[in-house]
Amino acid sequence: MTSRKTLDSPDAYAVAWIAALPIERAAAEAMLDEEHGPPTGFVRPQTDTNVYTWGRMGEHNIVIASLAAGMLEKNPKMGKKSKKSPGFAHQGVENDRLFRASCTHVLGPDCRSCDAAGEIQRDPRDTSDPEIHYGIIASGNTLLLVEQKIVGVERIAAATKATIDNIKSDGHIRKIERWLCPPDPSTNANHARELRHEGTGRWLLDSPVFQSWHSGSHRHLWLYGLAGCGKTVLSSTVLDHLAETTDRPVLSFFFDFSDTTKQTTDGMLRSLAFQLSQSSAASISHLDALFQAHQDGGKKPATKALSDVVYKMLTNYKSIFVVLDALDESMTRAELLSWIRGITSRPELLHHAINADIRSYVAAELAHRPDFRNKVLSHDTLERIQSKVGDGADGMFRWAFCQLDTLARCRHNVAIEKALTCLLRDLYETYRRMLESIPSDVKSDAIRLLQFLVHSKRPLRLDEAIEVIATDIEDQSTGFDVDRRLFYQTDILYYCLGLVTVIRAANEELHLSHFSVKEYLVTNNQLKLPTASISITRTCLVYLTDIHGSYAEMKQNFPMARFAAEVWVGFAALAEASEGAASVKAFEGILQATIKFLQEESTFQRWCRLYQQDREWDNDSGPARGTRLYYACLGGLYRTARQLLDEGWDPNAQGSDHGSALQAASTAGHGEIVKLLLEKVADVNAQGGSCGNALQVASATGHGEIVKLLLDKGADVNAQGGIYGNALQAVSAGGHGEIVKLL
């Protein structure tokens, strides 16, 4: 052990591990994460000959107690001795005698004087191979030489063993979960359940094709339908039905356009692997093997490795249900379809069956939704709504939902009649009207909020969305103002009626209300990436400029602080890449805002305190470790880096985890910035950072074009240093065969 710290009191040790045999003690000591010296205040009684080892396992302080050397030989009732005991010779299995626990032994060096009637006769074993017994082995407990208290000792040992097992098991599984980062499908399923009208979806459960799949006659069932026809709600219906009707394991995954962790095959496999690991010991062993094969969580698993382990885990079951929803919202569809190839049944959702569900849904909304019930509408009006919306949906649940939402906001009968007369033909027309109907006094804030929701990698928490509204980027004198925060969080829905929804996950989150909403919004010029990236960057920079306080105070008082610090550089890089697509004024404006933000000491240090790109795992990353140029190069800000170089910033300055600006750009794969730095006389062989030099880090991360560029500029392929030693060892560790040939 490398650490021998001493705790203040024996009372700090909450768990005792009784290990009678030396080999048991050795195994227990090997499981300690840290070994301690005897605690302050520990006084050993003169009669205590036991051996104690003090240490920590996970979050728990452990004391391991075992017998002193030579104690084994003093027990006349043991049929085994330590191999280290001098003078012992095994007497052969034929001389091993087993007595019943109730037998009273006669004192003496052996059992030849004991009552033979108490001996248990055992058949000879067929093989000399060892047998493995799980649980507590009684002979180990008898070594404690407290025969009159043996039952109590067994109970203590059992409780201790269970505690240790739970500590190791739970702690290890949590470690694997943190490494795996599995997306949680339950948030999607729960939201779909909230939207589901009772009784709908019965047509699917009763259909012959579903019954065939449920019984196992068909291995695959693919439900195919247009966006908005209710497939996700049907998936939640299927999951609940399976939970009630089968004992077989049920796995699920919901692809989600609003959450980047739920848009790839890789994310799906992470989720399925973790779900499988919760259902059997055999499955967790497969996942643990993958964890250990990746340096005990030091490296992330490739998608292929995840796929292989999921297949292995699935083979532990005779049969299993896997429900995958919203395949059209996956960003890796070809890879996903390859993974589930072999699916042969793809019946399109039956329009007439869906329409029956829609009519039932509309009738229930009219009868129970307060917006309709409180209006006391006439029977004729209700019939007209039922006819126009229920029969006009043509299989589109989403369309019916939107029309009812519009009708619910009508203030009198004339408005309802006008709305029924002007029902829009399709979803895109519906969304266009929703966008146009946003009140003019909140229009700019609403557009900015939608820009965040369309292009952010994750949904906004509700308190983050409110901070977006509270940040004015049009009026330079205002900026972020706490007095612009909404009185009620749910008022955020007023800004984008029908286009957004609140989902209750771990925190309340603001989402676009449907995948089809995003598909429509990205066709709007104000919401396309070039314009949106400039707006999002400016919002984040203004917010980070106007907040204040210590790290703890910013975290507590300004909910969007960490998020803004994390995302602004990525959107600034996209904004720089939008040159020509955005207006010249907007482009130059955001470039100068970025330069100003980095150059001002207060804003630069505030940003680094909240988040540093090369230490994203650190919730409190402390003061800046690198230069402005270093972070600009790491983040891919080409125009910003060029201006900083023109202003005299040193490209060879060392700092932070990657060393120089050249090493930072090489790490992130920003080839154009690497070229720029080399043109500005950056030292191609500069030593520093965790990977030693730029060539080594580019090799380790698999950036072949940058490796070639560095070699052409004279990079020393044999230079030593860094965690890998040299470039060849770095690329070998990363498994990039083509770069090995290049080197």
XYZ file of C-alpha atoms in Angstrom:
743
model
C 0.000 0.000 0.000
C 1.275 3.475 -0.795
C -0.624 5.287 1.954
C -0.387 4.622 5.706
C -2.514 7.326 7.230
C -3.845 6.990 10.776
C -7.431 7.749 11.813
C -8.287 9.531 15.053
C -10.217 6.752 16.782
C -11.049 3.026 16.538
C -14.689 4.188 16.407
C -14.056 5.349 12.835
C -14.086 1.696 11.730
C -17.680 0.582 11.152
C -17.096 -2.869 9.631
C -15.084 -5.825 10.944
C -13.941 -8.627 8.653
C -13.164 -11.865 10.490
C -10.529 -13.770 8.499
C -9.349 -16.791 10.444
C -6.864 -18.233 7.960
C -3.772 -16.376 6.701
C -4.871 -16.911 3.104
C -8.253 -15.396 3.965
C -6.534 -12.391 5.517
C -4.354 -11.965 2.425
C -7.421 -11.991 0.179
C -9.173 -9.454 2.411
C -6.132 -7.159 2.465
C -5.904 -7.322 -1.328
C -9.427 -5.881 -1.555
C -8.550 -2.773 0.472
C -8.328 0.457 -1.475
C -6.106 1.980 1.209
C -4.235 0.550 4.223
C -4.053 2.490 7.505
C -1.846 2.340 10.565
C -3.410 1.456 13.953
C -5.832 4.254 14.923
C -5.048 6.727 17.673
C -6.282 5.427 21.011
C -6.160 1.740 20.097
C -4.694 -0.260 23.007
C -4.298 -4.019 22.591
C -5.025 -6.071 25.756
C -2.132 -8.304 26.817
C -4.268 -11.406 26.274
C -5.187 -10.389 22.696
C -2.969 -12.337 20.282
C -5.011 -11.603 17.147
C -3.578 -9.780 14.129
C -5.359 -6.622 12.905
C -5.181 -4.860 9.552
C -6.771 -1.421 9.287
C -7.845 0.225 6.034
C -10.524 1.590 3.724
C -12.724 -0.209 1.183
C -14.705 2.181 -1.012
C -16.288 4.692 1.375
C -16.061 2.375 4.397
C -13.315 1.989 7.000
C -12.602 -1.704 7.631
C -10.715 -3.633 10.316
C -9.621 -7.149 9.361
C -9.121 -9.488 12.335
C -7.247 -12.798 12.069
C -5.484 -15.333 14.281
C -1.877 -14.991 15.282
C 0.700 -17.305 13.709
C 0.709 -20.752 15.368
C -2.873 -20.547 16.608
C -4.040 -23.153 14.103
C -1.877 -25.846 15.620
C -3.389 -25.246 19.068
C -6.878 -26.292 17.963
C -7.256 -30.072 18.468
C -10.517 -30.135 16.553
C -9.257 -28.955 13.183
C -8.727 -31.378 10.331
C -6.539 -28.910 8.426
C -3.443 -26.834 9.145
C -1.661 -23.995 7.439
C 0.774 -25.132 4.775
C 3.313 -22.809 6.377
C 3.257 -24.737 9.696
C 6.565 -26.556 10.207
C 6.544 -30.281 10.729
C 3.127 -30.976 9.263
C 2.615 -33.804 6.771
C -0.746 -34.627 5.235
C -1.989 -38.010 6.522
C -4.029 -38.900 3.462
C -7.743 -38.475 2.783
C -8.497 -41.861 4.290
C -7.454 -40.497 7.708
C -9.657 -37.389 7.501
C -12.548 -37.925 9.912
C -15.718 -35.815 10.062
C -17.820 -35.772 13.261
C -21.316 -34.483 13.856
C -21.453 -31.025 15.434
C -23.150 -32.492 18.528
C -20.285 -34.920 19.192
C -18.242 -34.262 22.374
C -14.546 -34.595 21.642
C -12.030 -36.097 24.073
C -9.075 -33.836 24.730
C -5.876 -35.041 23.117
C -3.589 -34.593 20.126
C -6.006 -36.388 17.771
C -9.484 -37.962 17.605
C -8.597 -41.630 18.085
C -10.259 -41.612 21.553
C -13.452 -39.883 20.368
C -16.772 -41.749 20.143
C -16.850 -43.422 16.705
C -20.668 -43.377 16.799
C -20.494 -39.636 16.242
C -18.450 -39.985 13.063
C -20.089 -39.334 9.672
C -19.339 -41.983 7.048
C -18.602 -40.442 3.649
C -18.418 -42.130 0.265
C -15.075 -41.795 -1.529
C -15.015 -38.924 -4.016
C -15.051 -39.752 -7.716
C -12.494 -37.081 -8.491
C -9.799 -35.151 -6.716
C -10.872 -31.889 -8.396
C -11.754 -29.205 -5.853
C -15.375 -28.400 -5.095
C -16.389 -24.787 -4.619
C -18.794 -24.056 -1.740
C -20.500 -20.665 -1.600
C -21.411 -19.250 1.782
C -19.962 -19.607 5.253
C -17.791 -22.658 5.910
C -18.195 -23.704 9.535
C -14.623 -24.933 10.072
C -13.273 -21.436 9.502
C -15.411 -20.096 12.313
C -14.338 -22.762 14.809
C -10.791 -21.400 14.634
C -11.912 -18.573 16.856
C -11.715 -21.062 19.763
C -14.904 -19.752 21.332
C -16.962 -22.906 20.936
C -19.548 -21.901 23.474
C -20.339 -18.777 21.394
C -20.102 -20.376 17.972
C -23.693 -19.562 16.995
C -23.159 -15.892 17.756
C -19.903 -15.876 15.805
C -21.642 -17.434 12.807
C -24.247 -14.704 12.894
C -21.594 -11.988 13.156
C -19.599 -13.548 10.339
C -22.691 -13.860 8.164
C -23.649 -10.235 8.738
C -20.064 -9.111 8.128
C -19.813 -11.091 4.911
C -23.122 -9.694 3.672
C -22.013 -6.146 4.508
C -18.697 -6.549 2.701
C -20.386 -8.152 -0.311
C -22.882 -5.310 -0.516
C -20.185 -2.671 -0.174
C -18.063 -4.215 -2.906
C -20.986 -5.080 -5.139
C -22.895 -1.789 -4.889
C -19.762 0.324 -5.030
C -18.400 -1.572 -7.999
C -21.684 -1.436 -9.895
C -21.901 2.312 -9.276
C -18.356 2.640 -10.611
C -19.320 0.684 -13.738
C -22.456 2.807 -14.150
C -20.434 6.039 -13.969
C -18.041 4.632 -16.570
C -20.818 3.397 -18.853
C -23.028 6.538 -18.574
C -26.169 4.658 -19.698
C -29.053 6.870 -20.891
C -32.217 6.338 -18.835
C -35.225 5.284 -20.980
C -37.691 5.571 -18.098
C -38.031 9.360 -18.504
C -39.348 8.897 -22.049
C -41.643 6.039 -21.058
C -43.090 7.994 -18.139
C -43.739 11.052 -20.310
C -45.498 8.871 -22.904
C -47.676 7.381 -20.149
C -48.740 10.885 -19.115
C -49.890 11.553 -22.683
C -51.700 8.242 -23.094
C -55.478 8.188 -23.021
C -56.823 5.186 -21.115
C -57.961 2.371 -23.363
C -56.114 3.477 -26.498
C -53.716 1.038 -28.113
C -55.931 -1.945 -27.353
C -56.245 -2.616 -31.075
C -52.499 -3.300 -31.241
C -52.414 -5.599 -28.202
C -55.347 -7.598 -29.607
C -53.979 -7.817 -33.150
C -52.823 -11.246 -34.423
C -49.391 -9.912 -35.376
C -48.762 -8.606 -31.827
C -50.099 -11.793 -30.259
C -47.755 -13.777 -32.482
C -44.804 -11.674 -31.345
C -45.860 -11.843 -27.702
C -46.079 -15.638 -27.807
C -42.703 -15.961 -29.501
C -43.983 -17.281 -32.824
C -42.435 -14.237 -34.501
C -39.140 -12.901 -33.202
C -39.493 -9.374 -34.568
C -42.255 -6.813 -34.802
C -41.702 -3.462 -36.493
C -44.407 -0.810 -36.216
C -44.030 1.713 -39.003
C -45.966 4.962 -39.185
C -45.690 8.665 -39.955
C -44.285 11.127 -37.407
C -46.987 12.136 -34.957
C -49.216 9.077 -35.282
C -48.557 7.989 -31.682
C -45.838 5.323 -31.917
C -44.086 6.391 -28.709
C -47.314 6.262 -26.715
C -47.962 2.808 -28.217
C -44.494 1.745 -27.062
C -45.366 2.693 -23.481
C -48.582 0.672 -23.842
C -46.570 -2.343 -24.988
C -44.126 -1.987 -22.074
C -46.926 -1.850 -19.506
C -48.665 -4.820 -21.121
C -45.458 -6.870 -21.005
C -44.910 -5.960 -17.356
C -48.338 -7.392 -16.533
C -48.303 -10.487 -18.748
C -44.797 -11.954 -18.732
C -42.028 -12.911 -16.336
C -39.412 -12.565 -19.051
C -36.988 -9.633 -18.830
C -38.084 -6.541 -20.750
C -35.544 -4.042 -22.090
C -36.419 -0.699 -23.637
C -34.799 2.276 -25.290
C -36.335 5.466 -26.658
C -34.368 7.372 -29.263
C -34.895 11.075 -28.603
C -34.185 14.028 -30.902
C -33.863 16.360 -27.885
C -31.192 14.361 -26.027
C -27.904 13.593 -27.783
C -27.171 10.675 -25.439
C -30.277 8.978 -26.856
C -29.577 9.507 -30.555
C -26.951 6.867 -31.331
C -26.530 3.105 -31.469
C -23.742 3.545 -28.927
C -26.128 5.173 -26.435
C -28.710 2.432 -26.977
C -26.121 -0.296 -26.342
C -24.917 1.394 -23.147
C -28.475 1.502 -21.866
C -29.292 -2.094 -22.834
C -26.046 -3.374 -21.313
C -26.768 -1.693 -17.990
C -30.388 -2.867 -17.942
C -29.206 -6.435 -18.565
C -26.610 -6.178 -15.801
C -29.372 -5.469 -13.285
C -31.146 -8.753 -13.962
C -28.535 -11.470 -13.353
C -25.090 -12.144 -11.901
C -23.982 -13.708 -15.174
C -24.801 -10.511 -17.029
C -22.936 -8.265 -14.603
C -19.897 -10.536 -14.946
C -19.839 -9.889 -18.704
C -20.069 -6.145 -18.145
C -17.418 -6.287 -15.433
C -15.092 -8.101 -17.832
C -15.577 -5.274 -20.348
C -14.892 -2.738 -17.580
C -11.663 -4.470 -16.591
C -10.576 -4.835 -20.217
C -10.777 -1.048 -20.526
C -8.288 -0.278 -17.749
C -10.923 -0.540 -15.010
C -12.899 2.275 -16.572
C -9.897 4.313 -17.670
C -10.894 4.035 -21.344
C -14.281 4.316 -23.017
C -15.574 1.199 -24.818
C -15.985 1.239 -28.579
C -19.444 0.641 -30.038
C -18.279 -2.751 -31.370
C -17.180 -3.818 -27.880
C -20.535 -2.730 -26.443
C -22.379 -4.639 -29.155
C -20.383 -7.792 -28.445
C -21.020 -7.665 -24.711
C -24.769 -7.067 -25.195
C -24.942 -10.132 -27.440
C -23.113 -12.172 -24.782
C -25.455 -10.948 -22.075
C -28.518 -11.761 -24.175
C -27.367 -15.375 -24.514
C -27.937 -15.804 -20.761
C -31.691 -15.787 -21.382
C -33.904 -18.262 -23.172
C -36.135 -15.399 -24.261
C -36.279 -11.673 -23.696
C -38.292 -8.682 -24.938
C -36.538 -5.615 -26.375
C -38.671 -2.559 -27.197
C -36.974 0.159 -29.284
C -38.862 3.366 -30.041
C -38.404 6.259 -32.492
C -35.746 4.756 -34.725
C -36.235 7.745 -37.027
C -34.805 9.987 -34.291
C -31.485 8.120 -34.303
C -28.505 9.921 -35.837
C -26.825 6.595 -36.699
C -29.647 4.874 -38.546
C -27.496 2.776 -40.889
C -25.486 1.436 -37.963
C -28.659 0.842 -35.965
C -30.397 -1.020 -38.795
C -27.310 -3.147 -39.262
C -27.445 -4.063 -35.580
C -31.085 -5.132 -35.756
C -30.872 -6.709 -39.195
C -32.974 -9.792 -39.478
C -36.172 -7.925 -38.600
C -38.697 -9.285 -41.051
C -42.073 -8.025 -39.849
C -42.783 -4.359 -40.570
C -46.551 -3.787 -40.653
C -47.502 -0.140 -41.050
C -49.801 1.122 -38.337
C -53.396 0.676 -39.461
C -55.022 4.048 -40.127
C -58.507 2.876 -39.211
C -57.293 1.483 -35.886
C -55.419 4.688 -35.035
C -58.394 6.827 -36.047
C -60.578 4.915 -33.592
C -58.060 5.731 -30.858
C -57.987 9.388 -31.934
C -61.787 9.666 -31.777
C -61.717 8.128 -28.308
C -58.986 10.570 -27.259
C -60.878 13.613 -28.602
C -64.085 12.543 -26.837
C -62.220 12.134 -23.545
C -60.536 15.549 -23.873
C -63.853 17.269 -24.563
C -65.459 15.553 -21.577
C -62.697 15.950 -18.997
C -60.269 18.718 -19.966
C -61.119 21.811 -17.872
C -60.486 24.134 -20.849
C -63.481 22.509 -22.565
C -65.617 21.332 -19.642
C -65.684 24.747 -17.944
C -66.919 26.421 -21.136
C -70.177 24.411 -21.010
C -70.182 24.001 -24.783
C -73.401 23.052 -26.547
C -73.970 19.514 -27.753
C -73.806 20.696 -31.379
C -70.430 22.393 -30.818
C -69.004 19.284 -29.156
C -70.262 17.130 -32.025
C -68.715 19.519 -34.532
C -65.316 19.395 -32.777
C -65.531 15.602 -32.561
C -66.301 15.375 -36.262
C -63.766 17.917 -37.539
C -60.852 16.857 -35.314
C -61.603 13.216 -34.551
C -62.434 12.283 -38.134
C -60.035 14.715 -39.802
C -56.810 13.540 -38.167
C -56.183 10.834 -40.782
C -54.083 8.766 -38.393
C -52.126 11.721 -36.948
C -52.416 11.916 -33.163
C -50.095 14.910 -33.101
C -52.313 16.880 -35.492
C -55.389 16.187 -33.353
C -53.516 17.261 -30.211
C -52.475 20.571 -31.794
C -55.994 21.377 -33.058
C -57.514 20.687 -29.637
C -54.865 22.920 -28.061
C -55.869 25.743 -30.399
C -59.583 25.244 -29.713
C -59.008 25.131 -25.946
C -57.560 28.658 -26.048
C -60.639 30.107 -27.779
C -62.515 32.591 -25.571
C -66.012 32.384 -27.104
C -68.162 30.365 -29.507
C -67.441 32.592 -32.491
C -63.697 31.980 -32.036
C -64.299 28.214 -31.856
C -66.386 28.274 -35.031
C -63.737 30.321 -36.817
C -60.984 27.929 -35.686
C -62.995 24.893 -36.861
C -63.521 26.514 -40.237
C -59.791 27.215 -40.604
C -58.328 23.914 -39.393
C -54.938 23.505 -41.017
C -54.215 20.662 -43.398
C -50.985 19.286 -41.935
C -48.497 19.587 -39.096
C -46.126 22.000 -40.825
C -48.967 24.440 -41.475
C -49.979 24.058 -37.835
C -46.463 24.805 -36.591
C -46.138 27.789 -38.938
C -49.281 29.302 -37.423
C -48.015 28.611 -33.883
C -44.764 30.415 -34.660
C -46.580 33.367 -36.225
C -48.978 33.635 -33.280
C -46.223 34.211 -30.696
C -46.950 37.673 -29.187
C -44.670 40.375 -30.594
C -43.488 41.545 -27.152
C -41.877 38.146 -26.449
C -41.092 37.083 -30.028
C -37.307 37.662 -29.915
C -36.955 35.853 -26.571
C -39.111 32.974 -27.829
C -37.006 32.577 -30.988
C -33.817 32.543 -28.893
C -35.294 29.938 -26.568
C -36.239 27.778 -29.558
C -32.699 28.167 -30.928
C -31.332 26.651 -27.716
C -33.865 23.798 -27.769
C -33.245 22.957 -31.429
C -29.440 22.964 -31.311
C -28.334 22.145 -27.744
C -27.006 18.661 -27.104
C -29.348 18.212 -24.163
C -32.699 19.668 -23.094
C -32.687 22.806 -20.961
C -33.646 22.524 -17.337
C -36.591 24.772 -16.597
C -34.481 27.111 -14.467
C -31.904 27.335 -17.287
C -34.607 28.223 -19.812
C -35.769 31.041 -17.546
C -32.209 32.420 -17.472
C -32.209 32.491 -21.285
C -35.338 34.663 -21.188
C -33.770 36.871 -18.489
C -30.751 37.616 -20.720
C -31.307 40.494 -23.143
C -28.784 40.423 -26.000
C -30.432 43.216 -27.988
C -29.948 45.946 -25.372
C -26.242 46.127 -24.429
C -27.040 48.210 -21.335
C -29.334 45.549 -19.889
C -27.745 42.145 -20.458
C -28.693 39.587 -17.826
C -31.127 40.935 -15.247
C -32.600 38.891 -12.387
C -35.665 41.130 -12.556
C -36.430 39.631 -15.976
C -36.861 36.186 -14.425
C -40.409 34.865 -14.714
C -42.624 34.913 -11.630
C -43.818 31.369 -12.352
C -41.710 28.746 -14.093
C -44.642 27.390 -16.082
C -45.087 30.822 -17.709
C -42.263 29.746 -20.020
C -44.868 27.785 -22.005
C -46.552 31.082 -22.946
C -43.519 32.038 -25.035
C -43.834 29.086 -27.413
C -47.394 27.780 -27.080
C -47.788 24.310 -28.556
C -44.135 24.067 -29.582
C -42.609 23.177 -26.203
C -43.504 21.012 -23.254
C -42.246 20.445 -19.715
C -41.041 16.940 -18.932
C -40.449 15.851 -15.365
C -37.158 13.932 -15.359
C -34.598 14.165 -12.518
C -35.164 17.920 -12.905
C -38.021 19.555 -14.765
C -36.851 19.998 -18.349
C -38.117 22.038 -21.281
C -38.353 20.020 -24.511
C -39.656 20.636 -27.987
C -43.076 19.037 -27.899
C -42.416 16.558 -30.718
C -39.757 15.406 -33.172
C -41.820 16.866 -36.013
C -41.545 20.304 -34.348
C -37.763 20.193 -34.696
C -38.049 18.987 -38.293
C -40.161 22.048 -39.075
C -38.177 24.613 -37.079
C -34.846 23.863 -38.785
C -36.424 25.026 -42.060
C -36.920 28.516 -40.574
C -34.040 30.913 -41.372
C -33.951 32.369 -37.850
C -33.579 28.886 -36.396
C -31.000 27.499 -38.810
C -27.566 26.793 -37.340
C -25.585 29.793 -38.717
C -27.947 32.337 -37.163
C -28.731 30.270 -34.063
C -25.061 29.630 -33.182
C -24.348 33.383 -33.121
C -27.403 34.067 -30.949
C -26.635 31.243 -28.502
C -22.973 32.282 -28.192
C -23.907 35.901 -27.497
C -26.488 34.851 -24.885
C -23.925 32.726 -23.039
C -21.206 35.414 -23.168
C -23.558 38.142 -21.906
C -24.780 35.860 -19.110
C -21.253 34.869 -18.014
C -20.186 38.526 -18.104
C -23.017 39.717 -15.860
C -23.076 37.024 -13.154
C -20.791 37.326 -10.126
C -19.655 35.738 -6.872
C -17.570 32.761 -5.803
C -17.899 29.428 -7.561
C -20.315 28.156 -4.897
C -22.388 31.360 -5.082
C -22.563 31.270 -8.887
C -23.592 27.618 -8.801
C -26.353 28.368 -6.296
C -27.629 31.713 -7.598
C -27.221 31.397 -11.373
C -28.663 28.102 -12.670
C -27.318 28.476 -16.219
C -23.726 29.282 -15.205
C -22.213 25.846 -15.729
C -24.236 25.140 -18.879
C -23.286 28.476 -20.476
C -19.627 27.921 -19.577
C -19.704 24.460 -21.164
C -21.434 25.230 -24.458
C -20.406 28.713 -25.570
C -17.083 27.688 -27.152
C -18.713 24.972 -29.259
C -21.337 27.385 -30.559
C -18.698 30.095 -31.069
C -16.758 27.673 -33.283
C -19.942 27.004 -35.277
C -20.547 30.753 -35.487
C -17.029 31.300 -36.865
C -17.672 28.572 -39.431
C -20.853 30.363 -40.513
C -18.931 33.160 -42.253
C -20.815 33.857 -45.454
C -24.015 32.195 -44.231
C -24.767 34.811 -41.561
C -24.789 38.579 -41.985
C -21.369 40.271 -41.967
C -22.435 42.503 -39.073
C -23.565 39.549 -36.923
C -20.438 37.552 -37.772
C -17.982 40.342 -36.958
C -19.968 41.221 -33.852
C -19.716 37.757 -32.321
C -16.002 37.513 -33.205
C -15.242 40.742 -31.345
C -17.461 39.681 -28.423
C -15.468 36.444 -28.148
C -12.107 38.263 -28.210
C -13.280 40.766 -25.603
C -14.595 38.006 -23.320
C -11.273 36.132 -23.420
C -9.086 39.213 -23.023
C -10.849 40.598 -19.957
C -9.304 39.012 -16.887
C -12.511 38.878 -14.840
C -14.637 37.126 -17.472
C -11.828 34.775 -18.522
C -11.138 33.657 -14.944
C -14.866 33.376 -14.165
C -15.356 31.081 -17.146
C -12.360 28.910 -16.235
C -13.553 28.688 -12.653
C -16.868 27.299 -13.874
C -15.517 25.020 -16.602
C -12.285 24.132 -18.394
C -12.483 22.155 -21.621
C -9.598 19.852 -20.737
C -10.968 19.223 -17.237
C -14.668 18.772 -17.975
C -14.906 16.096 -15.284
C -13.969 18.658 -12.607
C -16.966 20.437 -11.068
C -14.683 23.077 -9.544
C -11.784 23.387 -11.959
C -10.151 26.352 -10.208
C -8.249 29.220 -11.850
C -7.146 29.075 -15.487
C -4.235 26.713 -16.143
C -3.697 27.653 -19.780
C -3.509 30.828 -21.860
C -6.304 32.452 -23.850
C -4.665 31.142 -27.023
C -4.496 27.618 -25.575
C -8.257 27.492 -24.916
C -9.123 29.086 -28.268
C -7.075 26.409 -30.075
C -8.539 23.593 -27.987
C -12.072 24.818 -28.752
C -11.555 25.159 -32.502
C -11.840 28.971 -32.617
C -9.729 29.566 -35.730
C -10.510 33.263 -36.280
C -10.101 34.002 -32.573
C -6.772 32.151 -32.442
C -5.516 34.045 -35.491
C -6.351 37.398 -33.922
C -4.733 36.433 -30.605
C -1.567 35.393 -32.466
C -1.573 38.689 -34.346
C -1.777 40.463 -30.991
C 1.368 38.681 -29.806
C 0.212 35.712 -27.748
C 2.990 33.098 -27.476
C 2.119 29.835 -29.320
C 4.770 27.963 -27.297
C 3.546 28.910 -23.813
C 3.012 25.801 -21.688
C 0.079 25.204 -19.362
C -2.819 22.969 -18.376
C -3.240 19.304 -19.255
C -2.254 19.351 -22.930
C 0.761 21.648 -22.692
C 1.015 24.120 -25.576
C -1.579 25.540 -27.958
C -0.215 23.231 -30.690
C -0.747 20.183 -28.495
C -4.251 21.369 -27.589
C -5.249 21.780 -31.251
C -3.679 18.403 -32.101
C -5.645 16.739 -29.300
C -8.975 18.068 -30.554
C -8.214 17.405 -34.223
C -8.327 21.028 -35.413
C -6.078 20.699 -38.461
C -6.485 24.264 -39.754
C -5.451 25.668 -36.382
C -2.428 23.324 -36.324
C -1.393 24.745 -39.732
C -1.902 28.287 -38.431
C 0.259 27.671 -35.350
C 3.056 26.094 -37.377
C 2.995 29.089 -39.724
C 3.369 31.297 -36.637
C 6.530 29.389 -35.656
C 5.072 27.107 -33.009
C 7.704 24.578 -31.844
C 6.659 21.279 -33.439
C 8.728 19.290 -30.908
C 7.814 21.257 -27.775
C 7.668 18.980 -24.728
C 4.921 19.289 -22.123
C 1.470 18.131 -21.134
C 0.342 14.622 -20.315
C 1.176 13.241 -23.773
C 4.627 14.768 -24.111
C 4.375 16.456 -27.512
C 1.986 17.253 -30.357
C 2.923 14.217 -32.468
C 2.295 11.842 -29.592
C -1.133 13.266 -28.745
C -2.237 13.389 -32.397
C -1.145 9.752 -32.752
C -2.964 8.674 -29.590
C -6.209 10.359 -30.660
C -6.088 9.013 -34.217
C -5.810 12.300 -36.132
C -3.878 10.981 -39.126
C -3.900 14.194 -41.192
C -2.428 16.139 -38.288
C 0.213 13.434 -37.752
C 1.232 13.772 -41.416
C 1.300 17.563 -41.139
C 3.505 17.445 -38.029
C 5.897 14.949 -39.630
C 6.173 17.170 -42.709
C 7.136 20.046 -40.409
C 9.940 18.041 -38.775
C 8.310 16.392 -35.763
C 10.691 13.889 -34.120
C 9.008 10.504 -34.381
C 11.352 9.054 -31.733
C 10.970 11.831 -29.157
C 10.464 10.374 -25.681
C 8.116 11.626 -22.958
C 4.510 11.700 -21.838
C 2.348 8.897 -20.560
C 2.880 6.717 -23.645
C 6.639 7.120 -24.010
C 6.718 7.950 -27.718
C 4.411 8.427 -30.695
C 4.539 4.802 -31.851
C 3.533 3.518 -28.434
C 0.803 6.156 -28.263
C -0.754 5.140 -31.576
C -0.458 1.457 -30.664
C -2.361 2.101 -27.445
C -5.091 3.814 -29.455
C -5.242 1.030 -32.044
C -4.861 3.304 -35.089
C -3.219 0.957 -37.594
C -2.931 3.399 -40.509
C -1.006 5.879 -38.368
C 1.333 3.080 -37.237
C 2.268 2.603 -40.901
C 2.702 6.359 -41.317
C 5.076 6.564 -38.351
